[in-house]
Each structure stands twice: as C-alpha cells, then as structure tokens.
mmCIF file with all atom_site columns, C-alpha atoms in Angstrom:
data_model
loop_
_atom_site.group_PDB
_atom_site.id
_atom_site.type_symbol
_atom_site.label_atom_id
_atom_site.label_alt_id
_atom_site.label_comp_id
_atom_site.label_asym_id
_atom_site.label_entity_id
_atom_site.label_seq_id
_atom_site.pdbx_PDB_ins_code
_atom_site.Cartn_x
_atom_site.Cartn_y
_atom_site.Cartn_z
_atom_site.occupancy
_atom_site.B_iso_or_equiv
_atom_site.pdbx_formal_charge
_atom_site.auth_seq_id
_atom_site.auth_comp_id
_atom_site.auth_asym_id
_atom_site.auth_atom_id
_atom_site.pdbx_PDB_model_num
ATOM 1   C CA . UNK N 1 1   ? -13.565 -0.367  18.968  1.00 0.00 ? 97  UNK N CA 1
ATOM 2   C CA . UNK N 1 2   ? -15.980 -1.264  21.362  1.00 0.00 ? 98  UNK N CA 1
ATOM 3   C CA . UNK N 1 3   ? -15.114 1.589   24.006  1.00 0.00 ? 99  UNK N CA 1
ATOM 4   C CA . UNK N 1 4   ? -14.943 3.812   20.696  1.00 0.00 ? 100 UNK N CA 1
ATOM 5   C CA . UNK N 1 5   ? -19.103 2.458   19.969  1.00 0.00 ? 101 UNK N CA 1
ATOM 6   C CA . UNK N 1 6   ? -20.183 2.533   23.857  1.00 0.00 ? 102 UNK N CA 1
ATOM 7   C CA . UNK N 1 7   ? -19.055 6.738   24.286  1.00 0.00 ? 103 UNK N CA 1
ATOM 8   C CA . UNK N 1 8   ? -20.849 7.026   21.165  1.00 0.00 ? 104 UNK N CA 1
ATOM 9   C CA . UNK N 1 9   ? -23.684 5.133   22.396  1.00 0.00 ? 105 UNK N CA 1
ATOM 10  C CA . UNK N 1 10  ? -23.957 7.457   24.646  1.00 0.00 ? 106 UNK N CA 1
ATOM 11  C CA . UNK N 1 11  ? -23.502 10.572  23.234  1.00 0.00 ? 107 UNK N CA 1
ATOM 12  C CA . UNK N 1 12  ? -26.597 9.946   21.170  1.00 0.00 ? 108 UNK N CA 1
ATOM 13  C CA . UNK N 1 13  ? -28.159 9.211   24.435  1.00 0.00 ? 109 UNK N CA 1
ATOM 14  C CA . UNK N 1 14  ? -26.776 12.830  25.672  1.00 0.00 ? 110 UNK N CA 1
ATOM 15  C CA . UNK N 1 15  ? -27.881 13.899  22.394  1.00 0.00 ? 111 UNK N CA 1
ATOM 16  C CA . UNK N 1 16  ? -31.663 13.067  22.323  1.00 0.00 ? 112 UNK N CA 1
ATOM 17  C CA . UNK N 1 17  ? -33.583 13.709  18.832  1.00 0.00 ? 113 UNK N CA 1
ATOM 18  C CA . UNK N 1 18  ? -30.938 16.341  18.594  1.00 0.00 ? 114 UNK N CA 1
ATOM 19  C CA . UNK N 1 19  ? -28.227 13.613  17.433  1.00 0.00 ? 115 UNK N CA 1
ATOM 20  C CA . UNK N 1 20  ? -27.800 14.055  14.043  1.00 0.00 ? 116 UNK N CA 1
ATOM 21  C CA . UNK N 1 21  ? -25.877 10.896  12.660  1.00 0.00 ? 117 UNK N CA 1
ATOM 22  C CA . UNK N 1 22  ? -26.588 7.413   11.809  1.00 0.00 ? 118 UNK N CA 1
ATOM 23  C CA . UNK N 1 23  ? -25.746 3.945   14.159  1.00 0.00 ? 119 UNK N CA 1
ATOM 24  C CA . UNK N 1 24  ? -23.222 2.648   10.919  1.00 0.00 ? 120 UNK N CA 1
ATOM 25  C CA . UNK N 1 25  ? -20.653 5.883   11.201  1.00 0.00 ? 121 UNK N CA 1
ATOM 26  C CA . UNK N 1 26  ? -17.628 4.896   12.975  1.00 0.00 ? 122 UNK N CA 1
ATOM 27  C CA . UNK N 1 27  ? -16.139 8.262   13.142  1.00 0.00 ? 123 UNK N CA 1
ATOM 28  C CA . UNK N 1 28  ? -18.691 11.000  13.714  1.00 0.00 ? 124 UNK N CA 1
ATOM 29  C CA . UNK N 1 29  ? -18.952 14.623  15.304  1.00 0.00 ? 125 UNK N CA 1
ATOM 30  C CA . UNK N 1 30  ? -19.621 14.772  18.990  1.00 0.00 ? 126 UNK N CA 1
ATOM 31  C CA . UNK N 1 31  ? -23.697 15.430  17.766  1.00 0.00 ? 127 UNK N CA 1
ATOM 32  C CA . UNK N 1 32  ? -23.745 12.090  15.242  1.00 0.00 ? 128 UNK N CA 1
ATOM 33  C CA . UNK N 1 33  ? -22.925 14.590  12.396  1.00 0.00 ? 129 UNK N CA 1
ATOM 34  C CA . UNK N 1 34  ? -20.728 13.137  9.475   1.00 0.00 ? 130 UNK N CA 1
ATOM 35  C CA . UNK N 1 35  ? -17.243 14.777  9.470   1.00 0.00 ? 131 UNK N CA 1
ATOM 36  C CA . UNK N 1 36  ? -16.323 16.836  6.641   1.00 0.00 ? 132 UNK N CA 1
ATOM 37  C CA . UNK N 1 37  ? -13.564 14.945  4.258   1.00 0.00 ? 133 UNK N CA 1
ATOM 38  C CA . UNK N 1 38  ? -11.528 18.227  4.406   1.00 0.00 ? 134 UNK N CA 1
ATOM 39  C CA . UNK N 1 39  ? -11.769 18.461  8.342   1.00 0.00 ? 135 UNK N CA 1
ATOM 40  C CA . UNK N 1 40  ? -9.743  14.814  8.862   1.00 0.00 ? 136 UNK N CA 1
ATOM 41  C CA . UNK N 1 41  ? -7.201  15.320  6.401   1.00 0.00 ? 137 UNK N CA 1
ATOM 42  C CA . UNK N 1 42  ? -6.688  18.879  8.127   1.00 0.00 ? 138 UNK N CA 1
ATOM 43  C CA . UNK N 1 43  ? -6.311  17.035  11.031  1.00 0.00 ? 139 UNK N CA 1
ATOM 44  C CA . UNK N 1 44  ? -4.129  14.297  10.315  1.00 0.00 ? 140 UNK N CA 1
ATOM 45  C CA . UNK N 1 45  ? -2.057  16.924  8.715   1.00 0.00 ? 141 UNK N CA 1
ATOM 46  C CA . UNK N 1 46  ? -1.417  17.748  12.098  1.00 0.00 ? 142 UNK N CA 1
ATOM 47  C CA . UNK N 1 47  ? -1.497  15.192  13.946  1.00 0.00 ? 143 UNK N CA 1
ATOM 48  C CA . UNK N 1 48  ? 1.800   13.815  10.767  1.00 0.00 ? 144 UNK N CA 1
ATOM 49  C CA . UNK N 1 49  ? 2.749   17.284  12.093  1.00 0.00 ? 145 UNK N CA 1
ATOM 50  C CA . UNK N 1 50  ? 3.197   16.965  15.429  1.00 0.00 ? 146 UNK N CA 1
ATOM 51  C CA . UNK N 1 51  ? 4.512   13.168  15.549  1.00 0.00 ? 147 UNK N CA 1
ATOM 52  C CA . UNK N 1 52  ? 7.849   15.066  13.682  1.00 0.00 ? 148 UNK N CA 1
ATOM 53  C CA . UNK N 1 53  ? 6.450   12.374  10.407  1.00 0.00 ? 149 UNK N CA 1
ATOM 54  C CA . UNK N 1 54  ? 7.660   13.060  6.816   1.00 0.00 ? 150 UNK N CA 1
ATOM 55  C CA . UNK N 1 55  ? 4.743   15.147  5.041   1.00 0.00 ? 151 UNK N CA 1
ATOM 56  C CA . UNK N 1 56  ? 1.914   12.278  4.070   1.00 0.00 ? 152 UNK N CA 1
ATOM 57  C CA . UNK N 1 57  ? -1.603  12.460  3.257   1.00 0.00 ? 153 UNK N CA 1
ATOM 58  C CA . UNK N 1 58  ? -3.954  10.071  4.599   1.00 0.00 ? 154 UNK N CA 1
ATOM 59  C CA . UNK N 1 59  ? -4.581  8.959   0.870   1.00 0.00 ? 155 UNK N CA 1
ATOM 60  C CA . UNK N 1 60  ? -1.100  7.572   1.018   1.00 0.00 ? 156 UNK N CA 1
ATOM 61  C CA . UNK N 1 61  ? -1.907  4.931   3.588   1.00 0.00 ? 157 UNK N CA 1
ATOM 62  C CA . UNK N 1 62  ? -4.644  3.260   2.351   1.00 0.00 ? 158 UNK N CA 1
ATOM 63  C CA . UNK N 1 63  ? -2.457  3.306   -1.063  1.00 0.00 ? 159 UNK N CA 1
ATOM 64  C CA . UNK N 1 64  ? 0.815   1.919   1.100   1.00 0.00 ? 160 UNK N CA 1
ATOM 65  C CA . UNK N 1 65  ? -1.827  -0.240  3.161   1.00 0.00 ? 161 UNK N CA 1
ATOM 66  C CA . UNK N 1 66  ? -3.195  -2.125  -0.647  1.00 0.00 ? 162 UNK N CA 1
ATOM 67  C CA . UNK N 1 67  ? 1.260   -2.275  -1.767  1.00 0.00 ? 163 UNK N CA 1
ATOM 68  C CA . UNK N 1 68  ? 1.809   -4.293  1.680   1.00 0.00 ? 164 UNK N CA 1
ATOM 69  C CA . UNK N 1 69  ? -0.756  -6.649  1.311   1.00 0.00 ? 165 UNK N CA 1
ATOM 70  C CA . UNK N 1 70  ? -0.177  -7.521  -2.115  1.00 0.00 ? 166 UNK N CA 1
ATOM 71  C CA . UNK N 1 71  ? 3.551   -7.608  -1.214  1.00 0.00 ? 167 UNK N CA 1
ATOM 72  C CA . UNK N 1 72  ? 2.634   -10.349 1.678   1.00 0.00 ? 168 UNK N CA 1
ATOM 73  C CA . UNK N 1 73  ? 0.498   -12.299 -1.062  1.00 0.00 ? 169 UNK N CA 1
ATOM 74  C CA . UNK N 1 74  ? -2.770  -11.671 -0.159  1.00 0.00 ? 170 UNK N CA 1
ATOM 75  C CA . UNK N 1 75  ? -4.916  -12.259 -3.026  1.00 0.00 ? 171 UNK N CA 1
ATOM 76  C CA . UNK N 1 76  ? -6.085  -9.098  -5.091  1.00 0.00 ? 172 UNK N CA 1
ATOM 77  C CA . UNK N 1 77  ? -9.646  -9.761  -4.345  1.00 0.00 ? 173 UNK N CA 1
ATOM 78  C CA . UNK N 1 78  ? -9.500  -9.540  -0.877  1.00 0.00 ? 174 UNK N CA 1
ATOM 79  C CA . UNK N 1 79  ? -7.251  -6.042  -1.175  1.00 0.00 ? 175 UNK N CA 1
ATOM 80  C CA . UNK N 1 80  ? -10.387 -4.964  -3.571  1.00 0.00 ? 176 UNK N CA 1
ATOM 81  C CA . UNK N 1 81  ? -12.727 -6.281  -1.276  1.00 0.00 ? 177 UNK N CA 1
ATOM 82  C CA . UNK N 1 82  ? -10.902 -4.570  2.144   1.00 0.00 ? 178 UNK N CA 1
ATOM 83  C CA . UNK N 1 83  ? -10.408 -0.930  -0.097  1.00 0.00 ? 179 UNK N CA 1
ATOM 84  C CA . UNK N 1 84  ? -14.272 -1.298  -0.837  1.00 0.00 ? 180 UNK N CA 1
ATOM 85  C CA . UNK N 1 85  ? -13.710 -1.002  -4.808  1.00 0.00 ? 181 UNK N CA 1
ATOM 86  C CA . UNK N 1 86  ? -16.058 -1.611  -6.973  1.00 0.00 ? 182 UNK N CA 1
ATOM 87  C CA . UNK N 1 87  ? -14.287 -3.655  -9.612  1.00 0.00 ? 183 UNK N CA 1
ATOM 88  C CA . UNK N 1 88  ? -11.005 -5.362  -9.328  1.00 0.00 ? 184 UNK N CA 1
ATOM 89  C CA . UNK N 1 89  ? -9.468  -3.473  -11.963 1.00 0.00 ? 185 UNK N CA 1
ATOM 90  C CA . UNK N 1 90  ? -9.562  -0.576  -10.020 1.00 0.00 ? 186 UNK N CA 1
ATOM 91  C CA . UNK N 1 91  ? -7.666  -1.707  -7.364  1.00 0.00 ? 187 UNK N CA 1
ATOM 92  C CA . UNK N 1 92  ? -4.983  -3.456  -9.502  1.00 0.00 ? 188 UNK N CA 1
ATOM 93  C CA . UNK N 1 93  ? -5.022  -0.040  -11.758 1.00 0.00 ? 189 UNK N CA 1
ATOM 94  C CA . UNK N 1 94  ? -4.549  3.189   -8.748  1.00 0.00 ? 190 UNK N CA 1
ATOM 95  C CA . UNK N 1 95  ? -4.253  1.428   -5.502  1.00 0.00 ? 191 UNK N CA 1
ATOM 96  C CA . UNK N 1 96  ? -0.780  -0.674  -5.683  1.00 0.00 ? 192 UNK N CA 1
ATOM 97  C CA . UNK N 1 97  ? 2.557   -0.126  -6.258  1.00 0.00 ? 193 UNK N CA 1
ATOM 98  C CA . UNK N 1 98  ? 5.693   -2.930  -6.966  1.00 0.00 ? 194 UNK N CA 1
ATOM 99  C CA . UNK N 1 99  ? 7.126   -3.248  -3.087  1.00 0.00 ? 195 UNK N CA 1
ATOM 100 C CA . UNK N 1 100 ? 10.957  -3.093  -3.875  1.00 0.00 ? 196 UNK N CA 1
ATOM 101 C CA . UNK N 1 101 ? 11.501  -6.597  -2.444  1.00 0.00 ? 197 UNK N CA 1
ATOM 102 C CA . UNK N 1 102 ? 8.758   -8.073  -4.737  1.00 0.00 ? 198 UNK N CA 1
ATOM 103 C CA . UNK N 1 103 ? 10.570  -6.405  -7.467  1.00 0.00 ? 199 UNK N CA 1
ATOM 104 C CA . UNK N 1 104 ? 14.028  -8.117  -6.676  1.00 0.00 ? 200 UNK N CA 1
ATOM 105 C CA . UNK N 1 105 ? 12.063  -11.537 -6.285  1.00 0.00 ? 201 UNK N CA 1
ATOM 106 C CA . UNK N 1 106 ? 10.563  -10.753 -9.851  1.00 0.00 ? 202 UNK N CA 1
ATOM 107 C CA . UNK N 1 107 ? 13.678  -10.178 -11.431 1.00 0.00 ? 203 UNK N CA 1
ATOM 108 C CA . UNK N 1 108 ? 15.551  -13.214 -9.661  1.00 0.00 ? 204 UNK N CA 1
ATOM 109 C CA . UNK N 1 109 ? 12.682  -15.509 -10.690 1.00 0.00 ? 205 UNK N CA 1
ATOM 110 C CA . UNK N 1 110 ? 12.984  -14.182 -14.634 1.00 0.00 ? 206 UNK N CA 1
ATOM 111 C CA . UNK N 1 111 ? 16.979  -14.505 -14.375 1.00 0.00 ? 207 UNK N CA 1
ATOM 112 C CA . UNK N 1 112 ? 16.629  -18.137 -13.129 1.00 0.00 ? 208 UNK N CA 1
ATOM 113 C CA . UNK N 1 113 ? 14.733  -18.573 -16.699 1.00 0.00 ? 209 UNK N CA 1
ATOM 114 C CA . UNK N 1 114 ? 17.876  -17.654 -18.151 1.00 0.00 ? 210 UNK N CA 1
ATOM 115 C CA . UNK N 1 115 ? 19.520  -20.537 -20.400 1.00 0.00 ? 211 UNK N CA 1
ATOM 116 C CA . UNK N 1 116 ? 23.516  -20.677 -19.255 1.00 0.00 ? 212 UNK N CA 1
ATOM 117 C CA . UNK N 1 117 ? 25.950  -21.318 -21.464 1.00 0.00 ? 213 UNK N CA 1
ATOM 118 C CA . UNK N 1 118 ? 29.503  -22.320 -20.718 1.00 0.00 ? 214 UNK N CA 1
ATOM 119 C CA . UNK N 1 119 ? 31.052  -21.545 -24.138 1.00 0.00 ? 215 UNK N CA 1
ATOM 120 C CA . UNK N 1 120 ? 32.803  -18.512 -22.602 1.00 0.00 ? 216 UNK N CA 1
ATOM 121 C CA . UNK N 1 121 ? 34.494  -20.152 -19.705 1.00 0.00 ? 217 UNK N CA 1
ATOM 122 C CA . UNK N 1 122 ? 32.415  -17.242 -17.651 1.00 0.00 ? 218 UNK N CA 1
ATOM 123 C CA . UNK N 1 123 ? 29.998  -18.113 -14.365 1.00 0.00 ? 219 UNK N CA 1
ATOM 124 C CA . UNK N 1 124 ? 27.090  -16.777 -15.771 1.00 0.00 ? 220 UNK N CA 1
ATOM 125 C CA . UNK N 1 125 ? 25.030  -18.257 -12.617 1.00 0.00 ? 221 UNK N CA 1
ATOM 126 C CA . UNK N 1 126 ? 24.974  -14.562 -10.068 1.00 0.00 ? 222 UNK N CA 1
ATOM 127 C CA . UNK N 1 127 ? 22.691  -11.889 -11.878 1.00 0.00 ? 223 UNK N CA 1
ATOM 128 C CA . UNK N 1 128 ? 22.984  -9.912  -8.792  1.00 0.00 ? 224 UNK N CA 1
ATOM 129 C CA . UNK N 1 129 ? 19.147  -9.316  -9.161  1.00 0.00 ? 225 UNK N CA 1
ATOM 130 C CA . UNK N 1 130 ? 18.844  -9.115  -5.186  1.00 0.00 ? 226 UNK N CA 1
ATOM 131 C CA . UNK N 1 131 ? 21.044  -6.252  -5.668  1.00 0.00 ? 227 UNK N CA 1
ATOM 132 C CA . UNK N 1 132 ? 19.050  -4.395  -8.191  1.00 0.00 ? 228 UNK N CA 1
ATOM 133 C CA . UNK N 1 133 ? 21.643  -4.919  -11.012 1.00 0.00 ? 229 UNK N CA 1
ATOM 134 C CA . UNK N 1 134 ? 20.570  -7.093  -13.848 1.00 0.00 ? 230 UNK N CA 1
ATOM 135 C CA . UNK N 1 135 ? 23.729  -8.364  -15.145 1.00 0.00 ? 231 UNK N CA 1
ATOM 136 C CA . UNK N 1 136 ? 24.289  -9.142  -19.474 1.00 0.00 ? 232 UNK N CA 1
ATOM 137 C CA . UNK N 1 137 ? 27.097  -11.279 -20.493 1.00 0.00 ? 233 UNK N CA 1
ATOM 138 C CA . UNK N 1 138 ? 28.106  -11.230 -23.832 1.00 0.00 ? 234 UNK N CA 1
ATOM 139 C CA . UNK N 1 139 ? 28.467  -14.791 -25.183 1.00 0.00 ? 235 UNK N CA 1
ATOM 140 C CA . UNK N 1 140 ? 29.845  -14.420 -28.359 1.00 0.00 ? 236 UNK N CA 1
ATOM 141 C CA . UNK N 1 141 ? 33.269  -12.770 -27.806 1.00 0.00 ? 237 UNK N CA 1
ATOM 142 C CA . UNK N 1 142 ? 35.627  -15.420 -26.072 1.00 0.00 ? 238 UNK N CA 1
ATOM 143 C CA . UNK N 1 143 ? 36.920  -13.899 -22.717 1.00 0.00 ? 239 UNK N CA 1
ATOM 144 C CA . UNK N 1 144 ? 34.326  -10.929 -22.829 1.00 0.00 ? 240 UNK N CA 1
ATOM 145 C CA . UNK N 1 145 ? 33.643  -9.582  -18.786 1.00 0.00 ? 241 UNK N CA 1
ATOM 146 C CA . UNK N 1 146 ? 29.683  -9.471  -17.899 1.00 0.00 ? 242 UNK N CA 1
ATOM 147 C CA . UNK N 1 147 ? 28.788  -5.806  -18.019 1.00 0.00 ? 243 UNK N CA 1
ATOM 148 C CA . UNK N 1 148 ? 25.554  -4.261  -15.872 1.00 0.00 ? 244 UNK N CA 1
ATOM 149 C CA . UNK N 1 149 ? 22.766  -2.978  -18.031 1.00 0.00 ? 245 UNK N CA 1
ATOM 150 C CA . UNK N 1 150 ? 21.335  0.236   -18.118 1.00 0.00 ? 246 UNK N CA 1
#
C-alpha cells in the first residue's frame, strides 16, 4: 500500500493543477480522476477471465468476504463496521450467508439438546448432523429403525 500511495504521490506531482482527484482515493485514474463503478467490474470481469476463475462479480467477494468472517466468529459489528454499513441490520440482513460448516455445528449443537430415551433398545446418541442428515427415531413402536428426515 505504501508503494501503491508513493506512484500516486507522484503522479499528482506529474499532474500539476491538472490532477483531478482527491489525497483519500485509493484507487484512482492515472490523472486523480475517480474510476467509473462500471469500468472495475468490466475489468475484473476480465481479469476472473483470464485467471480461467468460475464467472464472479466483484459484489460476490465482499458478500463471501462478510460469510467468512462471521463463520470465524468475528463479531457482527466489526463485519458492519469493516463493510462500512450504516446500521447493523443491514449487514446481518444482505451481506451474510450460513457457511456450510457453521450450519453442521448448528445442527449438532440443537441435536445434543435432544432428550434420549432408551425405551426402544435403539442408540439414539449419532444424529449424523456432521453429515448433513438429521436423523428421527421413532420412539413409540418397539424395534422401529431411525429413519432420515426430509
């Protein structure tokens, strides 16, 4: 970042009054100029493009960028606060998405709420939740096989 800040440091100098930007842009045109929203997404495009990448728009980072944080437990606030949003509903609302391994932790920790019963002679204790597959025994019929759930 601070190679990326001294070239533009001195293409404003190159520039002169000419340089059209502000000192706060990171990413500018080579005359200070903001860059057109349309004109980076064109170009990441490309760039997804020629890496041989599966087709994904630069929207879908920062989206997969908020799921892996909240996925490694950093606290909401500080996702809102890194995405810029205004209001932490917003980023709980559009910008996050259940990372399938939270999901499987999820469902083990409700399973493990489960009450066991023993009446059937059946080991009730796997519920395969790691798996994906939420297993339902049926504890009223004597010698009744647990069955996966749609």
């Amino acid at each position: 970042m601070k190679a990326h800040r001294k070239r533009q440091a001195a293409e404003r100098l190159e520039w002169g009054p000419a340089w059209g930007g502000t000192v706060n842009r990171v990413f500018t045109r080579e005359d200070g100029a903001d860059l057109h929203p349309a004109s980076v997404s064109d170009r990441f495009a490309e760039l997804v493009s020629a890496a041989d990448l599966p087709p994904v728009r630069l929207r879908d980072l920062r989206h997969g960028a908020a799921s892996l944080m909240l996925a490694a437990g950093v606290d909401m606030k500080v996702v809102q606060e890194t995405l810029g949003h205004s209001r932490l509903a917003i980023t709980a609302d559009t910008c996050t998405s259940v990372h399938p391994t939270v999901a499987a932790e999820a469902a083990a920790a409700a399973a493990a709420l489960v009450p066991r019963s023993s009446r059937t002679g059946l080991d009730t204790s796997s519920t395969h939740a790691a798996e994906g597959v939420v297993i339902m025994a049926d504890f009223t019929t004597p010698g009744k096989q647990e069955t996966p759930c749609d």
